[in-house]
PDB file of C-alpha atoms in Angstrom:
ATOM      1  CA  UNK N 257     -14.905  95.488   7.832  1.00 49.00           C
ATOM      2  CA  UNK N 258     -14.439  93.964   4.526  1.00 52.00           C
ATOM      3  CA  UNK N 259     -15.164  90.247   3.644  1.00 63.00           C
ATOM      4  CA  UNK N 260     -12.680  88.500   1.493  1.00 84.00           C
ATOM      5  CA  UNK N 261     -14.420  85.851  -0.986  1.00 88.00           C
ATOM      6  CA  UNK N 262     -13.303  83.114  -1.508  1.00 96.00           C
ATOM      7  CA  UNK N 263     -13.071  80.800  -4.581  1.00 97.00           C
ATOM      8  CA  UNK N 264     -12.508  77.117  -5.655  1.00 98.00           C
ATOM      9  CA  UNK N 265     -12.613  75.088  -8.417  1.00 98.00           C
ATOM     10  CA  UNK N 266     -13.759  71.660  -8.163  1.00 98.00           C
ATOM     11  CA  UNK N 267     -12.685  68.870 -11.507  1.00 98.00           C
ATOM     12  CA  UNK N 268     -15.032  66.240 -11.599  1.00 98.00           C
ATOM     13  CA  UNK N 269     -14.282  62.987 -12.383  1.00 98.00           C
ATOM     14  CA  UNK N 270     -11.173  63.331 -14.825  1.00 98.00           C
ATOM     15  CA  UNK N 271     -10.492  59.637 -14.935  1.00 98.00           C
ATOM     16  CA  UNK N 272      -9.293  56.698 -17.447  1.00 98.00           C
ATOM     17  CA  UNK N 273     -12.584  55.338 -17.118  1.00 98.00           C
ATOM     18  CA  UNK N 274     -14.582  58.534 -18.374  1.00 98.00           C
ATOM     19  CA  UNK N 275     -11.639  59.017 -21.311  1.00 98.00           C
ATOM     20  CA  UNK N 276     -11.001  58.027 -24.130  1.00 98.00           C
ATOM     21  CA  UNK N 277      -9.621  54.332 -23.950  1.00 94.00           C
ATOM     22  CA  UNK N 278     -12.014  53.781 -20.695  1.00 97.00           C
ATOM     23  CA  UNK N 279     -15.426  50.977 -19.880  1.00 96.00           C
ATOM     24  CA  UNK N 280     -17.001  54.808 -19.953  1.00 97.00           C
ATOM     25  CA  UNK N 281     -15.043  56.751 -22.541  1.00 97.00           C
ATOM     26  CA  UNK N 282     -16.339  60.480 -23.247  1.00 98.00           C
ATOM     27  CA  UNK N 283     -14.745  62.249 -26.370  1.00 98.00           C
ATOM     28  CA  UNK N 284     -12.824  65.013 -25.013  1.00 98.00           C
ATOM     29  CA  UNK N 285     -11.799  63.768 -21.860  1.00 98.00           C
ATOM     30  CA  UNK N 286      -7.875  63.801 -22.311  1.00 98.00           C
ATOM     31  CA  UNK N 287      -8.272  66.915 -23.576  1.00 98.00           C
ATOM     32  CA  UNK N 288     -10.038  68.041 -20.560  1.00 98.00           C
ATOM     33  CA  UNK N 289      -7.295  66.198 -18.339  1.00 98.00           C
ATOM     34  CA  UNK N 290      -4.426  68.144 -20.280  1.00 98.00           C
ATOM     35  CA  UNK N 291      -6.493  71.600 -19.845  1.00 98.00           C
ATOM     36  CA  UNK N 292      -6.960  71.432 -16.021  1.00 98.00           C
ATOM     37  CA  UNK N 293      -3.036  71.009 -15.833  1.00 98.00           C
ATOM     38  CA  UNK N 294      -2.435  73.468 -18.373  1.00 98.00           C
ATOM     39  CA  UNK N 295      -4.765  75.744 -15.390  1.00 98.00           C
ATOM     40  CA  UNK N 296      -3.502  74.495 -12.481  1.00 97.00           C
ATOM     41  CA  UNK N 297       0.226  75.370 -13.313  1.00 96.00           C
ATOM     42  CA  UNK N 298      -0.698  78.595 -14.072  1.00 93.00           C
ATOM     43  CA  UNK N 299      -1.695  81.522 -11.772  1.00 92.00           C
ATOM     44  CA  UNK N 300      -5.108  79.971 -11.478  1.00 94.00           C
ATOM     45  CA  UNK N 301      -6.218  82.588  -7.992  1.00 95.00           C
ATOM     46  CA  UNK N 302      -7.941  79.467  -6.531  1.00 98.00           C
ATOM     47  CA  UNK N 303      -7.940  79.118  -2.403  1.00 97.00           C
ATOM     48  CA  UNK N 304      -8.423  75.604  -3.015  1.00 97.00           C
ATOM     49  CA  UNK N 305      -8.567  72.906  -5.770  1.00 98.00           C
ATOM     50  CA  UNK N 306     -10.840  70.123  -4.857  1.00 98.00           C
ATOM     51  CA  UNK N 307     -11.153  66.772  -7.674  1.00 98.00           C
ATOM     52  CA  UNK N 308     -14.307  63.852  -7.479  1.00 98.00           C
ATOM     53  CA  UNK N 309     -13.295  60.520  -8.230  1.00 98.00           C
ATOM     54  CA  UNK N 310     -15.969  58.044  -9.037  1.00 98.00           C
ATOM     55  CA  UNK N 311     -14.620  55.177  -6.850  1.00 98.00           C
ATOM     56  CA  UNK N 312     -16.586  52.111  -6.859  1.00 97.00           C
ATOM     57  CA  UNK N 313     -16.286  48.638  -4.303  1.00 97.00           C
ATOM     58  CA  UNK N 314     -19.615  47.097  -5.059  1.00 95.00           C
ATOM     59  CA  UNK N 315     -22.200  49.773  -6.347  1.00 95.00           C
ATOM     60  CA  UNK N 316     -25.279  47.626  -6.515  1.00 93.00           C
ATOM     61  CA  UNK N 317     -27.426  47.659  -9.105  1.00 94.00           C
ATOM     62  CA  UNK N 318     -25.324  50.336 -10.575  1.00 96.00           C
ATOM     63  CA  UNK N 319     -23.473  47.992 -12.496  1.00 96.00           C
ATOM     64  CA  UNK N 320     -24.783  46.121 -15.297  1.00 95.00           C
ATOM     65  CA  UNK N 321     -24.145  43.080 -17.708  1.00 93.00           C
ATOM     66  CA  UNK N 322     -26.674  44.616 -20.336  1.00 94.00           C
ATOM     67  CA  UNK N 323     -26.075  48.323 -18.827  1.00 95.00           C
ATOM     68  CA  UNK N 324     -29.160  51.068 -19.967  1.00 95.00           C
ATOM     69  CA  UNK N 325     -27.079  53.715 -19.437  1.00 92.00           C
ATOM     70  CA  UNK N 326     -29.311  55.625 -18.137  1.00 90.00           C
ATOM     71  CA  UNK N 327     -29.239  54.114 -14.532  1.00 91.00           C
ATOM     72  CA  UNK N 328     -27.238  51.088 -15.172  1.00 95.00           C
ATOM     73  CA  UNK N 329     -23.476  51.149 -16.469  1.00 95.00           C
ATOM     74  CA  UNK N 330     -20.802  48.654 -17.693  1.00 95.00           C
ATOM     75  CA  UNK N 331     -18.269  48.598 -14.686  1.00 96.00           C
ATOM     76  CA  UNK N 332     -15.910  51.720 -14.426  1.00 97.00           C
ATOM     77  CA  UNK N 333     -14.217  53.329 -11.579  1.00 98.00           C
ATOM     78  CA  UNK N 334     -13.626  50.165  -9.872  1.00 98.00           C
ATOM     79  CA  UNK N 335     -11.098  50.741  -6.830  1.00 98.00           C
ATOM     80  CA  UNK N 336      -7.471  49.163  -7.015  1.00 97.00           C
ATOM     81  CA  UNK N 337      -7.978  49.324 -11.139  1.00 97.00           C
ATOM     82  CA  UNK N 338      -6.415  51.687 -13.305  1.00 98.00           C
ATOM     83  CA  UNK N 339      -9.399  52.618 -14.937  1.00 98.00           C
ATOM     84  CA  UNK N 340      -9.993  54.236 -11.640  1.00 98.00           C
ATOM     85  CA  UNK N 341      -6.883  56.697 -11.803  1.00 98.00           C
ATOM     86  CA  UNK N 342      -6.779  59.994 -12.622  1.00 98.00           C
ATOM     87  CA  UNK N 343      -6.585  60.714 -16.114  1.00 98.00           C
ATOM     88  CA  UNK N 344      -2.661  61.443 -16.977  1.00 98.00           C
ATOM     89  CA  UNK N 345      -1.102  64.156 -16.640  1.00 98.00           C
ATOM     90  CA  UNK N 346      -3.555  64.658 -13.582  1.00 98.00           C
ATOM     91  CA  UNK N 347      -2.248  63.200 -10.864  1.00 98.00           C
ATOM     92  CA  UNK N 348      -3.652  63.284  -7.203  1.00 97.00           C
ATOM     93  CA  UNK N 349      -0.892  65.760  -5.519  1.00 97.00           C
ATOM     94  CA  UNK N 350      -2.550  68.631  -7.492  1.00 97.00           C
ATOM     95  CA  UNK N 351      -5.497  68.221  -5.435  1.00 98.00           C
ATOM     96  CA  UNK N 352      -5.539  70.372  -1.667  1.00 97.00           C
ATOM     97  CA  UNK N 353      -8.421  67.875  -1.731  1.00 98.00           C
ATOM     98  CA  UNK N 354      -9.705  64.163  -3.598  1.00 98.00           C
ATOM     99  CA  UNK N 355     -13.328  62.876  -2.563  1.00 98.00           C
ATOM    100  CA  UNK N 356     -14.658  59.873  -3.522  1.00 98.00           C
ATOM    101  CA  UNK N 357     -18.038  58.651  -4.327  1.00 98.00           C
ATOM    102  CA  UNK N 358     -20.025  55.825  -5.323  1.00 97.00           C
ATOM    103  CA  UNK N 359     -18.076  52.902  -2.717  1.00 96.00           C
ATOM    104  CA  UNK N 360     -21.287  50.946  -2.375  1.00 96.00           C
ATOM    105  CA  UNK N 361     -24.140  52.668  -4.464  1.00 95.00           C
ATOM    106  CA  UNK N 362     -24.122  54.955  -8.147  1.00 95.00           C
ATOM    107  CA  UNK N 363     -23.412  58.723  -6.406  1.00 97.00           C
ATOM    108  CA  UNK N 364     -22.985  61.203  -9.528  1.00 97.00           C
ATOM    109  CA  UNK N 365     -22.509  64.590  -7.409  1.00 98.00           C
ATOM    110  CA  UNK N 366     -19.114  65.117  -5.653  1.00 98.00           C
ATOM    111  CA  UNK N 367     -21.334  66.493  -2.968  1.00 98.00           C
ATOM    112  CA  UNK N 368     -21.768  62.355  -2.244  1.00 98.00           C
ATOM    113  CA  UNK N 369     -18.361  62.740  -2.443  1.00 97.00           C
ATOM    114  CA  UNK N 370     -16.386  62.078   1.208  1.00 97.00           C
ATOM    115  CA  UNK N 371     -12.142  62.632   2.241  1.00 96.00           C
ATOM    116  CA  UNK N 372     -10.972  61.631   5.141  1.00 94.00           C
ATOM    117  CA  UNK N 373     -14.467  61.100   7.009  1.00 94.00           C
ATOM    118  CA  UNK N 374     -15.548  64.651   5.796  1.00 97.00           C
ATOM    119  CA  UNK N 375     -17.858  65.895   2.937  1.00 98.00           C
ATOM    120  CA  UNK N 376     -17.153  67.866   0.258  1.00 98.00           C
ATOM    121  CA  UNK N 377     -18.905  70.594   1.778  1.00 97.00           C
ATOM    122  CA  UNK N 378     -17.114  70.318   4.969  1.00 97.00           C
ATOM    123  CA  UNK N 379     -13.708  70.823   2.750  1.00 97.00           C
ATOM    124  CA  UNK N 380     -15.154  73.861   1.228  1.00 98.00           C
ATOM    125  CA  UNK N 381     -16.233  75.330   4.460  1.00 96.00           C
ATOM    126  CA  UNK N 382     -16.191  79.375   4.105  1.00 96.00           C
ATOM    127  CA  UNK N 383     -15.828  79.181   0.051  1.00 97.00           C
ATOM    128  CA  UNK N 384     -18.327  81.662  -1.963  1.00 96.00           C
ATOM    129  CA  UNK N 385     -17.749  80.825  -5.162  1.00 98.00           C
ATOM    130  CA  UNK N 386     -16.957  77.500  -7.382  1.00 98.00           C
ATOM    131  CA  UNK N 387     -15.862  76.474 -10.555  1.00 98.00           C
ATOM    132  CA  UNK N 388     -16.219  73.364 -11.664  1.00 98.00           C
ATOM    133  CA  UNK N 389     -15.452  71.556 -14.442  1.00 98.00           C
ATOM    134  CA  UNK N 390     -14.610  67.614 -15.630  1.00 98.00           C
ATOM    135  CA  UNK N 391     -16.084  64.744 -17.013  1.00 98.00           C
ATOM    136  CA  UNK N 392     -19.129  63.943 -18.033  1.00 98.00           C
ATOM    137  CA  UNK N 393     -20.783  67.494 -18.518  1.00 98.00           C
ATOM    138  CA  UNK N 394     -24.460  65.721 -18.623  1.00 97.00           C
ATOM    139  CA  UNK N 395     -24.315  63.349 -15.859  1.00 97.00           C
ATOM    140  CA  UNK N 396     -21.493  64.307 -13.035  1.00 98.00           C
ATOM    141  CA  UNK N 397     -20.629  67.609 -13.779  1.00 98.00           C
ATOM    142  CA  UNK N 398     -24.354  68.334 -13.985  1.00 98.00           C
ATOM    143  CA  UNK N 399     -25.208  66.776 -10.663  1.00 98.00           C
ATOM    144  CA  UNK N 400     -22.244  68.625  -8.995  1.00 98.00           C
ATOM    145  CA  UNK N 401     -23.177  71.624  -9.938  1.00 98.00           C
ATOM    146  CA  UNK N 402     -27.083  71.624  -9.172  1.00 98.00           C
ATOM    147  CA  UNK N 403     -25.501  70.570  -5.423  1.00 98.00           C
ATOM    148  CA  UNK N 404     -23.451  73.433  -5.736  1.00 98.00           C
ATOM    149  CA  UNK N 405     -25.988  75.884  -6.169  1.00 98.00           C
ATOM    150  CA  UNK N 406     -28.295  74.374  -3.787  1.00 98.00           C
ATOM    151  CA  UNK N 407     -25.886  74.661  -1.081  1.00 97.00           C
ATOM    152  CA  UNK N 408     -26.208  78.567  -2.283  1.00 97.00           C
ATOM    153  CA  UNK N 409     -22.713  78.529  -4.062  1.00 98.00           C
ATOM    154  CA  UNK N 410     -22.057  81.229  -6.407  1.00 98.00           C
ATOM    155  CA  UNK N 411     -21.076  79.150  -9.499  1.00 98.00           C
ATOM    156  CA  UNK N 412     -19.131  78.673 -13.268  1.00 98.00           C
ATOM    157  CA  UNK N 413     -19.521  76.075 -15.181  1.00 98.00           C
ATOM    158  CA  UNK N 414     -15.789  76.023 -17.032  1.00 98.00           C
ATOM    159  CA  UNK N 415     -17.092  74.958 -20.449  1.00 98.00           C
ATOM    160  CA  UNK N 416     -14.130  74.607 -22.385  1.00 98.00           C
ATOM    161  CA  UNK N 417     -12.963  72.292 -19.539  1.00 98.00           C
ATOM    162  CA  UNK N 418     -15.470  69.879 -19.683  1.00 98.00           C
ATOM    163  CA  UNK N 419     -16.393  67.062 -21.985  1.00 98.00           C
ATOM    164  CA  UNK N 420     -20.101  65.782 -22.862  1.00 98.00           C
ATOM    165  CA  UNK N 421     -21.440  62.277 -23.161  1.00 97.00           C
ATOM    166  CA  UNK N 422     -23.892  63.675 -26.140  1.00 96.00           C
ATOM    167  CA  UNK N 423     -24.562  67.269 -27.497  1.00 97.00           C
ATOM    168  CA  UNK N 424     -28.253  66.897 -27.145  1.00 97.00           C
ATOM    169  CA  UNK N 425     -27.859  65.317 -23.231  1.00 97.00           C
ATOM    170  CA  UNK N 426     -25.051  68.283 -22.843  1.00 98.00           C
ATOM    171  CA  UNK N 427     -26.855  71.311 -23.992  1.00 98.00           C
ATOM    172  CA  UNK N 428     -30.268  69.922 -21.647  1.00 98.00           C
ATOM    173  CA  UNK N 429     -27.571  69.636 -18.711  1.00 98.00           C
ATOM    174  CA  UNK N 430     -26.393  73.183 -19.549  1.00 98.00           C
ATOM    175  CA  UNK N 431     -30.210  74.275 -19.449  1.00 98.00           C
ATOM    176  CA  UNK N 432     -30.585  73.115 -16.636  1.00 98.00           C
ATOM    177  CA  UNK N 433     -27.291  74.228 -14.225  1.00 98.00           C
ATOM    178  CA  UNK N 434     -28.384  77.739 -15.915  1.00 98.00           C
ATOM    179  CA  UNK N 435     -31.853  77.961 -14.425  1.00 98.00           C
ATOM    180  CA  UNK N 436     -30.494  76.766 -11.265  1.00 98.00           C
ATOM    181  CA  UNK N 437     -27.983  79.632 -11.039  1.00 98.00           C
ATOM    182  CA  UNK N 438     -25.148  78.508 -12.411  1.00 98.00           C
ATOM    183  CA  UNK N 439     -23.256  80.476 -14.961  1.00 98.00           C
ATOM    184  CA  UNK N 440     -21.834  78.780 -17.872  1.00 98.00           C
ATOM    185  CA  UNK N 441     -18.408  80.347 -18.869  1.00 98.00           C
ATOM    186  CA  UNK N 442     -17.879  79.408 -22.631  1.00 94.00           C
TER     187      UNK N 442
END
């Protein structure tokens, strides 16, 4: 009998927030938006195509008037702003499947991440192996993928289809999704 794997890719976070004109913006991130369309209307071989939207009601202490950016933030993501959209030319019905995070706390990992009632994990019930890619490499993406490979996911990192906060903050991220397993496709 012979097993069939399976594979997804999972974009994190490609909103107007985390781009360039955003509360958040991360240099790179329209570029990033423009490259995930560029992959998902090719042949990309994925069985399904999961995005993470940061999508925020009242996060707490998450928010900040005199953010530290290191646990505090200006306010992004806010639900029913546009700031909270994907990043054009990204647009929702790409998606087999959006989760959101973050409603009433900070959540950076899409596996906080819930559609429809169900976790991401749920949604990628009997998938081996995951891409991911998105915005920010160093905070999001990062978290996402150390969830990923705890769950025992077989994972990429899809470098060229990410953007960074920082280089320094990036290449520790990298660092670190590496010795947890993950392989980082340049």
């Amino acid at each position: 009998m012979t097993s069939t794997r399976r594979t997804a890719l999972l974009v994190v976070d490609v909103q107007v927030d985390f781009c360039e004109d955003g509360s958040l913006p991360v240099a790179g991130g329209k570029q990033v938006a423009a490259d995930v369309l560029a992959l998902l209307r090719g042949d990309h071989g994925y069985d399904v195509v999961v995005a993470s939207q940061d999508w925020h009601v009242d996060p707490g202490t998450h928010f900040a008037d005199v953010p530290d950016f290191v646990g505090t933030w200006p306010a992004h993501c806010v639900v029913g702003t546009g700031g909270a959209r994907f990043q054009e030319p990204l647009t929702e019905d790409l998606f087999d499947a959006v989760v959101r995070k973050g409603e009433h706390a900070a959540a950076y990992s899409a596996f906080e991440g819930r559609t429809d009632g169900r976790p991401l994990a749920d949604v990628l019930q009997g998938v081996d192996a995951l891409d991911v890619c998105g915005v920010a490499t160093d905070h999001c993406v990062r978290a996402s993928v150390l969830d990923a490979c705890a769950a025992g996911l077989d994972v990429r990192v899809l470098l060229p289809l990410c953007a960074g906060v920082a280089p320094a903050t990036t290449a520790t991220a990298l660092e670190e999704m590496e010795r947890a397993g993950a392989q980082v496709v340049r």
